[in-house]
């Protein structure tokens, strides 16, 4: 096969993989993990069930890839929205409304719940989710470095951990109680985390990682 042929094959394979992931995420949003079967994916995509093994090593690998994709779809807009401000304190103030707006979308709420529940039941998925959360923490730290270039790495990372904890708490409130009034800064997660964040910007210290 020529180099051009290989590139074409790779492009087709990438498009097919992305198609399968979109189908998997749609099925997850519609019916939870029981709906994400090889047969359901094959029927909706008009493919042979064996393609899941070809691209993902089987159904477990496909589930992990679907969860990763769902996590990104839910959290990327959250991180972007929280950080569309000029400094860390404003990011904390902005977070409750960003989370409330994101989870007003029933699909996003369902996806977040399904990924969390699966991680609580499956140690392998829990380990994967921890890695995704670490990536989110790193993105927060990078953005904080842009906002506050004068900060030390310790101060930046500590503040990133607190921002991550704030977003995590707001997400958990919304997942457990969709009617939670966390669209303002008056909710319990926001109040505690914002106060801690203000203290952190003045007196930085190390914090455990969360998102």
Coordinates of N, CA and C in Angstrom, one line a residue:
X1 N 0.8 -1.2 0.0 CA 0.0 0.0 0.0 C 0.9 1.3 0.0
X2 N 0.5 2.2 -0.8 CA 1.3 3.5 -0.9 C 1.0 4.3 0.4
X3 N 1.9 5.3 0.6 CA 1.7 6.2 1.7 C 0.4 6.9 1.6
X4 N 0.0 7.3 0.4 CA -1.3 8.0 0.2 C -2.5 7.0 0.6
X5 N -2.3 5.7 0.3 CA -3.3 4.8 0.6 C -3.4 4.5 2.1
X6 N -2.3 4.5 2.8 CA -2.3 4.4 4.2 C -2.9 5.6 4.9
X7 N -2.6 6.8 4.4 CA -3.3 8.0 5.0 C -4.8 7.9 4.8
X8 N -5.2 7.5 3.6 CA -6.7 7.4 3.4 C -7.3 6.4 4.3
X9 N -6.6 5.2 4.5 CA -7.1 4.2 5.4 C -7.2 4.7 6.8
X10 N -6.1 5.4 7.2 CA -6.1 5.9 8.6 C -7.2 6.9 8.8
X11 N -7.4 7.8 7.8 CA -8.5 8.8 7.9 C -9.9 8.1 8.0
X12 N -10.1 7.1 7.2 CA -11.4 6.4 7.3 C -11.5 5.7 8.6
X13 N -10.4 5.1 9.1 CA -10.5 4.4 10.4 C -10.8 5.4 11.5
X14 N -10.2 6.6 11.4 CA -10.5 7.6 12.5 C -12.0 8.1 12.4
X15 N -12.5 8.2 11.2 CA -13.9 8.7 11.1 C -14.8 7.6 11.6
X16 N -14.5 6.3 11.3 CA -15.3 5.2 11.8 C -15.3 5.1 13.3
X17 N -14.1 5.3 13.9 CA -14.0 5.3 15.3 C -14.8 6.4 16.0
X18 N -14.7 7.6 15.4 CA -15.5 8.7 15.9 C -17.0 8.5 15.8
X19 N -17.4 7.8 14.7 CA -18.8 7.5 14.5 C -19.3 6.6 15.6
X20 N -18.5 5.5 15.8 CA -18.9 4.6 16.9 C -18.9 5.2 18.2
X21 N -18.0 6.1 18.5 CA -18.1 6.8 19.8 C -19.3 7.7 19.9
X22 N -19.7 8.4 18.9 CA -20.9 9.2 18.9 C -22.1 8.3 19.2
X23 N -22.1 7.2 18.5 CA -23.3 6.3 18.7 C -23.3 5.8 20.2
X24 N -22.1 5.4 20.7 CA -22.0 5.0 22.1 C -22.5 6.0 23.1
X25 N -22.1 7.3 22.9 CA -22.5 8.4 23.8 C -24.0 8.6 23.7
X26 N -24.5 8.5 22.4 CA -26.0 8.7 22.3 C -26.8 7.6 23.0
X27 N -26.3 6.4 22.9 CA -27.0 5.2 23.6 C -26.9 5.4 25.1
X28 N -25.7 5.9 25.6 CA -25.5 6.1 27.0 C -26.5 7.1 27.5
X29 N -26.6 8.2 26.8 CA -27.6 9.3 27.2 C -29.0 8.8 27.1
X30 N -29.3 7.9 26.2 CA -30.7 7.5 26.1 C -31.1 6.4 27.1
X31 N -30.2 5.5 27.4 CA -30.6 4.3 28.2 C -29.6 3.9 29.2
X32 N -28.6 4.7 29.5 CA -27.6 4.2 30.4 C -26.7 3.1 29.9
X33 N -25.8 2.6 30.7 CA -24.9 1.6 30.3 C -25.5 0.3 29.8
X34 N -26.7 -0.1 30.3 CA -27.3 -1.3 29.7 C -27.6 -1.2 28.2
X35 N -27.8 0.0 27.8 CA -28.1 0.3 26.4 C -26.9 0.2 25.5
X36 N -25.7 0.3 26.0 CA -24.5 0.4 25.2 C -24.0 -1.0 25.0
X37 N -24.6 -1.7 24.1 CA -24.2 -3.1 23.7 C -23.6 -3.1 22.3
X38 N -22.9 -4.2 22.0 CA -22.3 -4.4 20.7 C -23.4 -4.4 19.7
X39 N -24.4 -5.1 20.0 CA -25.5 -5.3 19.0 C -26.2 -3.9 18.8
X40 N -26.5 -3.2 19.8 CA -27.1 -1.9 19.6 C -26.3 -0.9 18.8
X41 N -25.0 -0.9 19.0 CA -24.1 -0.1 18.3 C -24.0 -0.5 16.8
X42 N -24.0 -1.9 16.6 CA -23.9 -2.4 15.2 C -25.2 -2.0 14.5
X43 N -26.3 -2.2 15.1 CA -27.6 -1.9 14.5 C -27.7 -0.4 14.1
X44 N -27.4 0.4 15.0 CA -27.5 1.9 14.8 C -26.5 2.3 13.7
X45 N -25.3 1.8 13.7 CA -24.3 2.2 12.8 C -24.2 1.5 11.5
X46 N -25.1 0.4 11.4 CA -25.1 -0.4 10.2 C -23.7 -1.1 9.9
X47 N -23.1 -1.6 11.0 CA -21.8 -2.3 10.9 C -21.9 -3.7 11.5
X48 N -20.8 -4.4 11.4 CA -20.7 -5.7 12.0 C -20.2 -5.5 13.4
X49 N -20.8 -6.3 14.4 CA -20.4 -6.1 15.8 C -18.9 -6.3 16.0
X50 N -18.2 -7.1 15.1 CA -16.8 -7.3 15.3 C -15.9 -6.0 15.2
X51 N -16.5 -5.0 14.6 CA -15.7 -3.8 14.5 C -15.4 -3.1 15.8
X52 N -16.2 -3.4 16.8 CA -15.9 -2.8 18.2 C -14.6 -3.5 18.7
X53 N -14.4 -4.7 18.4 CA -13.2 -5.4 18.8 C -12.0 -4.8 18.0
X54 N -12.2 -4.6 16.7 CA -11.1 -4.1 15.9 C -10.6 -2.7 16.4
X55 N -11.6 -1.8 16.7 CA -11.2 -0.5 17.1 C -11.0 -0.3 18.6
X56 N -11.6 -1.1 19.4 CA -11.5 -0.8 20.9 C -11.1 -2.0 21.7
X57 N -10.8 -3.1 21.0 CA -10.4 -4.3 21.8 C -11.6 -5.1 22.4
X58 N -12.8 -4.7 22.1 CA -14.0 -5.3 22.7 C -14.9 -4.3 23.4
X59 N -16.0 -4.9 24.0 CA -17.0 -4.0 24.6 C -16.4 -3.2 25.8
X60 N -15.6 -3.9 26.7 CA -15.1 -3.1 27.8 C -14.2 -1.9 27.4
X61 N -13.4 -2.1 26.4 CA -12.6 -1.0 25.9 C -13.5 0.1 25.3
X62 N -14.5 -0.3 24.6 CA -15.5 0.6 24.0 C -16.1 1.4 25.1
X63 N -16.6 0.8 26.2 CA -17.2 1.5 27.3 C -16.3 2.5 27.9
X64 N -15.0 2.2 28.0 CA -14.0 3.1 28.6 C -13.9 4.3 27.7
X65 N -13.8 4.1 26.3 CA -13.7 5.2 25.4 C -14.9 6.0 25.4
X66 N -16.1 5.4 25.5 CA -17.4 6.2 25.5 C -17.4 7.0 26.8
X67 N -17.0 6.5 27.9 CA -17.0 7.2 29.2 C -16.0 8.4 29.1
X68 N -14.9 8.2 28.5 CA -13.9 9.3 28.3 C -14.5 10.4 27.4
X69 N -15.1 10.0 26.4 CA -15.7 11.0 25.4 C -16.9 11.8 26.1
X70 N -17.7 11.0 26.9 CA -18.8 11.7 27.6 C -18.3 12.6 28.7
X71 N -17.2 12.2 29.3 CA -16.6 13.1 30.4 C -16.1 14.4 29.7
X72 N -15.5 14.3 28.6 CA -15.0 15.5 27.9 C -16.2 16.4 27.5
X73 N -17.2 15.8 26.9 CA -18.4 16.5 26.4 C -19.0 17.3 27.6
X74 N -19.0 16.8 28.8 CA -19.6 17.4 29.9 C -18.7 18.5 30.5
X75 N -17.4 18.1 30.7 CA -16.6 19.0 31.5 C -15.9 20.1 30.7
X76 N -15.6 19.9 29.5 CA -14.9 20.9 28.7 C -15.6 22.2 28.7
X77 N -16.9 22.2 28.4 CA -17.7 23.5 28.5 C -17.7 24.1 29.9
X78 N -17.6 23.3 30.9 CA -17.6 23.8 32.3 C -16.3 24.5 32.6
X79 N -15.2 23.8 32.3 CA -13.9 24.4 32.5 C -13.7 25.7 31.7
X80 N -14.1 25.7 30.5 CA -14.0 26.9 29.6 C -14.9 28.0 30.2
X81 N -16.1 27.7 30.6 CA -17.0 28.7 31.2 C -16.5 29.3 32.5
X82 N -16.0 28.4 33.4 CA -15.5 28.9 34.7 C -14.3 29.8 34.5
X83 N -13.4 29.5 33.5 CA -12.2 30.3 33.3 C -12.3 31.4 32.4
X84 N -13.4 31.8 31.9 CA -13.6 32.9 31.0 C -13.7 34.2 31.8
X85 N -12.8 34.4 32.7 CA -12.7 35.6 33.6 C -11.3 36.1 33.7
X86 N -11.1 37.1 34.5 CA -9.8 37.7 34.6 C -8.9 37.3 35.7
X87 N -9.6 36.7 36.8 CA -8.8 36.2 37.9 C -9.5 35.1 38.6
X88 N -8.8 34.5 39.6 CA -9.2 33.3 40.2 C -10.5 33.5 41.1
X89 N -10.6 34.6 41.8 CA -11.8 34.9 42.6 C -13.0 35.0 41.7
X90 N -12.9 35.7 40.6 CA -14.0 35.7 39.7 C -14.4 34.4 39.1
X91 N -13.4 33.5 38.9 CA -13.7 32.2 38.5 C -14.5 31.4 39.5
X92 N -14.2 31.6 40.8 CA -15.0 30.9 41.8 C -16.5 31.5 41.8
X93 N -16.6 32.8 41.6 CA -17.9 33.4 41.6 C -18.7 33.0 40.4
X94 N -18.0 32.7 39.3 CA -18.6 32.4 38.0 C -19.1 30.9 38.0
X95 N -18.4 30.1 38.8 CA -18.6 28.6 38.7 C -20.1 28.2 38.9
X96 N -20.8 28.6 40.0 CA -22.1 28.1 40.2 C -23.1 28.3 39.0
X97 N -23.1 29.5 38.4 CA -23.9 29.7 37.3 C -23.5 28.9 36.1
X98 N -22.2 28.7 35.9 CA -21.8 27.9 34.7 C -22.2 26.4 34.9
X99 N -22.1 25.9 36.1 CA -22.5 24.5 36.4 C -24.1 24.4 36.2
X100 N -24.8 25.3 36.8 CA -26.3 25.3 36.7 C -26.7 25.3 35.2
X101 N -26.1 26.2 34.4 CA -26.4 26.3 33.0 C -26.1 25.0 32.3
X102 N -24.9 24.4 32.5 CA -24.5 23.2 31.8 C -25.5 22.1 32.2
X103 N -25.9 21.9 33.4 CA -26.7 20.8 33.8 C -28.2 21.1 33.6
X104 N -28.5 22.2 33.1 CA -29.9 22.5 32.7 C -30.2 21.6 31.4
X105 N -29.1 21.1 30.8 CA -29.2 20.2 29.7 C -29.3 18.8 30.2
X106 N -30.5 18.2 30.0 CA -30.7 16.9 30.6 C -29.8 15.8 30.1
X107 N -29.3 15.9 28.9 CA -28.4 15.0 28.3 C -27.0 15.1 29.0
X108 N -26.5 16.3 29.3 CA -25.3 16.4 30.0 C -25.4 15.9 31.4
X109 N -26.5 16.1 32.0 CA -26.7 15.6 33.4 C -26.7 14.1 33.4
X110 N -27.4 13.5 32.4 CA -27.5 12.0 32.4 C -26.1 11.4 32.1
X111 N -25.3 12.0 31.2 CA -24.0 11.5 30.9 C -23.1 11.6 32.1
X112 N -23.1 12.7 32.8 CA -22.3 12.9 34.0 C -22.6 11.9 35.1
X113 N -23.9 11.6 35.3 CA -24.3 10.6 36.3 C -23.9 9.2 35.9
X114 N -24.0 8.9 34.6 CA -23.7 7.5 34.2 C -22.2 7.3 34.3
X115 N -21.4 8.2 34.0 CA -19.9 8.1 34.2 C -19.5 7.9 35.6
X116 N -20.2 8.8 36.5 CA -19.9 8.7 37.9 C -20.3 7.4 38.5
X117 N -21.5 6.9 38.2 CA -22.0 5.7 38.8 C -21.2 4.5 38.3
X118 N -20.8 4.5 37.1 CA -19.9 3.4 36.6 C -18.5 3.4 37.3
X119 N -18.0 4.6 37.5 CA -16.7 4.7 38.2 C -16.8 4.2 39.6
X120 N -18.0 4.4 40.3 CA -18.1 4.0 41.7 C -18.2 2.5 41.8
X121 N -18.7 1.8 40.7 CA -18.9 0.4 40.7 C -17.7 -0.4 40.1
X122 N -16.9 0.3 39.2 CA -15.9 -0.4 38.5 C -14.5 0.2 38.8
X123 N -13.7 -0.5 39.5 CA -12.4 0.1 39.9 C -11.5 0.5 38.7
X124 N -11.6 -0.2 37.6 CA -10.9 0.2 36.4 C -11.4 1.5 35.8
X125 N -12.7 1.7 35.8 CA -13.2 3.0 35.3 C -12.9 4.1 36.3
X126 N -12.9 3.8 37.6 CA -12.6 4.8 38.6 C -11.1 5.3 38.4
X127 N -10.2 4.4 38.1 CA -8.8 4.8 37.8 C -8.8 5.7 36.6
X128 N -9.5 5.3 35.5 CA -9.6 6.1 34.3 C -10.1 7.5 34.6
X129 N -11.2 7.6 35.4 CA -11.8 8.8 35.7 C -10.9 9.7 36.5
X130 N -10.1 9.1 37.4 CA -9.1 9.9 38.2 C -8.1 10.6 37.2
X131 N -7.7 9.8 36.2 CA -6.8 10.4 35.2 C -7.4 11.6 34.5
X132 N -8.7 11.4 34.1 CA -9.4 12.5 33.4 C -9.5 13.8 34.3
X133 N -9.8 13.5 35.6 CA -9.9 14.6 36.5 C -8.5 15.3 36.7
X134 N -7.4 14.6 36.7 CA -6.1 15.1 36.8 C -5.8 16.0 35.6
X135 N -6.3 15.6 34.4 CA -6.1 16.4 33.2 C -6.9 17.8 33.4
X136 N -8.1 17.7 34.0 CA -8.8 18.9 34.2 C -8.1 19.8 35.2
X137 N -7.5 19.3 36.2 CA -6.8 20.0 37.2 C -5.6 20.7 36.5
X138 N -4.9 20.0 35.6 CA -3.8 20.6 34.9 C -4.2 21.8 34.0
X139 N -5.3 21.6 33.4 CA -5.8 22.7 32.6 C -6.1 24.0 33.4
X140 N -6.7 23.7 34.6 CA -7.0 24.9 35.5 C -5.7 25.5 35.9
X141 N -4.6 24.7 36.2 CA -3.4 25.3 36.6 C -2.7 26.1 35.5
X142 N -2.8 25.6 34.3 CA -2.2 26.3 33.1 C -2.9 27.7 33.0
X143 N -4.3 27.7 33.1 CA -5.0 28.9 32.9 C -4.7 29.9 34.0
X144 N -4.5 29.4 35.2 CA -4.2 30.3 36.4 C -2.8 30.9 36.2
X145 N -1.9 30.1 35.6 CA -0.6 30.7 35.3 C -0.7 31.9 34.3
X146 N -1.6 31.8 33.4 CA -1.8 32.9 32.5 C -2.5 34.1 33.2
X147 N -3.4 33.8 34.1 CA -4.1 34.8 34.8 C -3.2 35.6 35.8
X148 N -2.4 34.8 36.5 CA -1.5 35.3 37.6 C -0.1 34.8 37.4
X149 N 0.6 35.4 36.4 CA 2.0 34.9 36.2 C 3.0 35.2 37.3
X150 N 2.6 36.0 38.2 CA 3.4 36.3 39.4 C 3.3 35.2 40.5
X151 N 2.4 34.4 40.4 CA 2.2 33.3 41.4 C 3.3 32.3 41.3
X152 N 3.6 31.7 42.5 CA 4.5 30.6 42.6 C 3.7 29.3 42.1
X153 N 4.5 28.3 41.7 CA 3.8 27.0 41.3 C 3.0 26.5 42.4
X154 N 3.4 26.6 43.7 CA 2.6 26.0 44.8 C 1.3 26.8 44.9
X155 N 1.4 28.1 44.8 CA 0.1 28.9 44.9 C -0.8 28.6 43.8
X156 N -0.3 28.4 42.6 CA -1.1 28.2 41.4 C -1.8 26.8 41.5
X157 N -1.0 25.8 41.9 CA -1.5 24.4 42.0 C -2.5 24.3 43.2
X158 N -2.3 25.0 44.3 CA -3.2 24.9 45.4 C -4.5 25.6 45.0
X159 N -4.5 26.7 44.3 CA -5.7 27.4 43.9 C -6.4 26.5 42.8
X160 N -5.7 25.9 41.9 CA -6.3 25.0 40.9 C -7.0 23.8 41.6
X161 N -6.5 23.3 42.7 CA -7.1 22.2 43.5 C -8.4 22.7 44.1
X162 N -8.4 23.9 44.6 CA -9.6 24.5 45.2 C -10.7 24.8 44.2
X163 N -10.3 25.3 43.0 CA -11.3 25.5 42.0 C -11.9 24.2 41.5
X164 N -11.0 23.2 41.4 CA -11.5 21.9 41.0 C -12.5 21.3 42.0
X165 N -12.2 21.5 43.3 CA -13.1 21.0 44.3 C -14.4 21.8 44.3
X166 N -14.4 23.1 43.9 CA -15.6 23.8 43.8 C -16.5 23.3 42.7
X167 N -15.9 23.1 41.5 CA -16.6 22.6 40.4 C -17.1 21.2 40.7
X168 N -16.3 20.4 41.3 CA -16.7 19.0 41.7 C -17.9 19.0 42.6
X169 N -17.9 19.9 43.6 CA -19.0 19.9 44.6 C -20.2 20.4 43.9
X170 N -20.1 21.4 43.1 CA -21.3 21.9 42.4 C -21.9 20.8 41.4
X171 N -21.0 20.1 40.8 CA -21.5 19.0 39.9 C -22.2 17.9 40.7
X172 N -21.6 17.6 41.8 CA -22.2 16.5 42.7 C -23.6 17.0 43.2
X173 N -23.7 18.2 43.6 CA -25.0 18.8 44.1 C -26.1 18.6 43.0
X174 N -25.7 19.0 41.8 CA -26.6 19.0 40.6 C -27.0 17.6 40.2
X175 N -26.0 16.6 40.3 CA -26.3 15.3 39.9 C -27.2 14.6 40.9
X176 N -27.0 14.9 42.2 CA -27.8 14.3 43.3 C -29.1 14.9 43.4
X177 N -29.2 16.2 43.1 CA -30.5 16.9 43.2 C -30.6 17.9 42.1
X178 N -31.2 17.5 40.9 CA -31.2 18.4 39.8 C -31.9 19.7 40.0
X179 N -32.7 19.8 41.1 CA -33.4 21.1 41.4 C -32.6 21.9 42.4
X180 N -31.3 21.5 42.7 CA -30.5 22.3 43.6 C -30.3 23.7 43.1
X181 N -30.5 24.6 44.1 CA -30.3 26.1 43.7 C -28.9 26.5 43.8
X182 N -28.1 25.9 42.9 CA -26.7 26.3 42.9 C -26.3 27.2 41.7
X183 N -27.3 27.9 41.2 CA -27.1 28.8 40.1 C -26.6 30.1 40.6
X184 N -26.4 30.3 41.9 CA -25.9 31.5 42.5 C -24.8 31.1 43.4
X185 N -24.1 32.1 44.0 CA -23.0 31.8 44.9 C -23.5 31.5 46.3
X186 N -24.8 31.2 46.5 CA -25.3 31.0 47.8 C -25.3 29.5 48.3
X187 N -25.0 28.6 47.3 CA -25.1 27.2 47.7 C -24.0 26.8 48.6
X188 N -24.1 25.6 49.3 CA -23.1 25.2 50.3 C -21.8 24.9 49.7
X189 N -21.7 24.3 48.5 CA -20.4 24.0 47.9 C -19.7 25.3 47.5
X190 N -20.5 26.2 46.9 CA -19.9 27.5 46.5 C -19.4 28.3 47.7
X191 N -20.3 28.4 48.7 CA -19.9 29.2 49.9 C -18.6 28.7 50.5
X192 N -18.5 27.4 50.8 CA -17.3 26.9 51.5 C -16.1 27.0 50.6
X193 N -16.2 26.6 49.3 CA -15.0 26.6 48.4 C -14.6 28.0 48.1
X194 N -15.5 28.9 47.9 CA -15.1 30.3 47.5 C -14.4 31.0 48.7
X195 N -14.9 30.7 49.9 CA -14.2 31.3 51.1 C -12.7 30.7 51.2
X196 N -12.6 29.4 51.0 CA -11.3 28.8 51.0 C -10.4 29.3 49.9
X197 N -11.0 29.5 48.7 CA -10.2 30.0 47.6 C -9.7 31.4 47.9
X198 N -10.5 32.2 48.5 CA -10.0 33.6 48.8 C -8.9 33.5 49.8
X199 N -9.0 32.6 50.7 CA -7.9 32.4 51.7 C -6.6 31.9 51.0
X200 N -6.8 31.0 50.0 CA -5.7 30.3 49.3 C -4.9 31.4 48.5
X201 N -5.6 32.3 47.9 CA -4.9 33.3 47.1 C -4.1 34.2 48.0
X202 N -4.4 34.2 49.3 CA -3.6 35.1 50.2 C -2.6 34.2 50.9
X203 N -2.9 33.0 51.3 CA -2.1 32.1 52.1 C -2.0 30.8 51.4
X204 N -1.3 30.6 50.3 CA -1.2 29.3 49.6 C -0.7 28.2 50.4
X205 N -1.3 27.0 50.2 CA -0.9 25.8 50.9 C -1.3 24.6 50.0
X206 N -0.7 23.4 50.2 CA -1.0 22.3 49.4 C -2.3 21.7 49.7
X207 N -3.0 21.2 48.6 CA -4.4 20.7 48.8 C -4.4 19.4 48.0
X208 N -5.3 18.4 48.4 CA -5.5 17.2 47.6 C -6.2 17.5 46.3
X209 N -5.9 16.7 45.3 CA -6.5 16.8 44.0 C -7.9 16.3 43.9
X210 N -8.8 17.2 43.3 CA -10.2 16.8 43.0 C -10.6 17.5 41.8
X211 N -11.8 17.1 41.3 CA -12.5 17.9 40.2 C -13.9 17.7 40.4

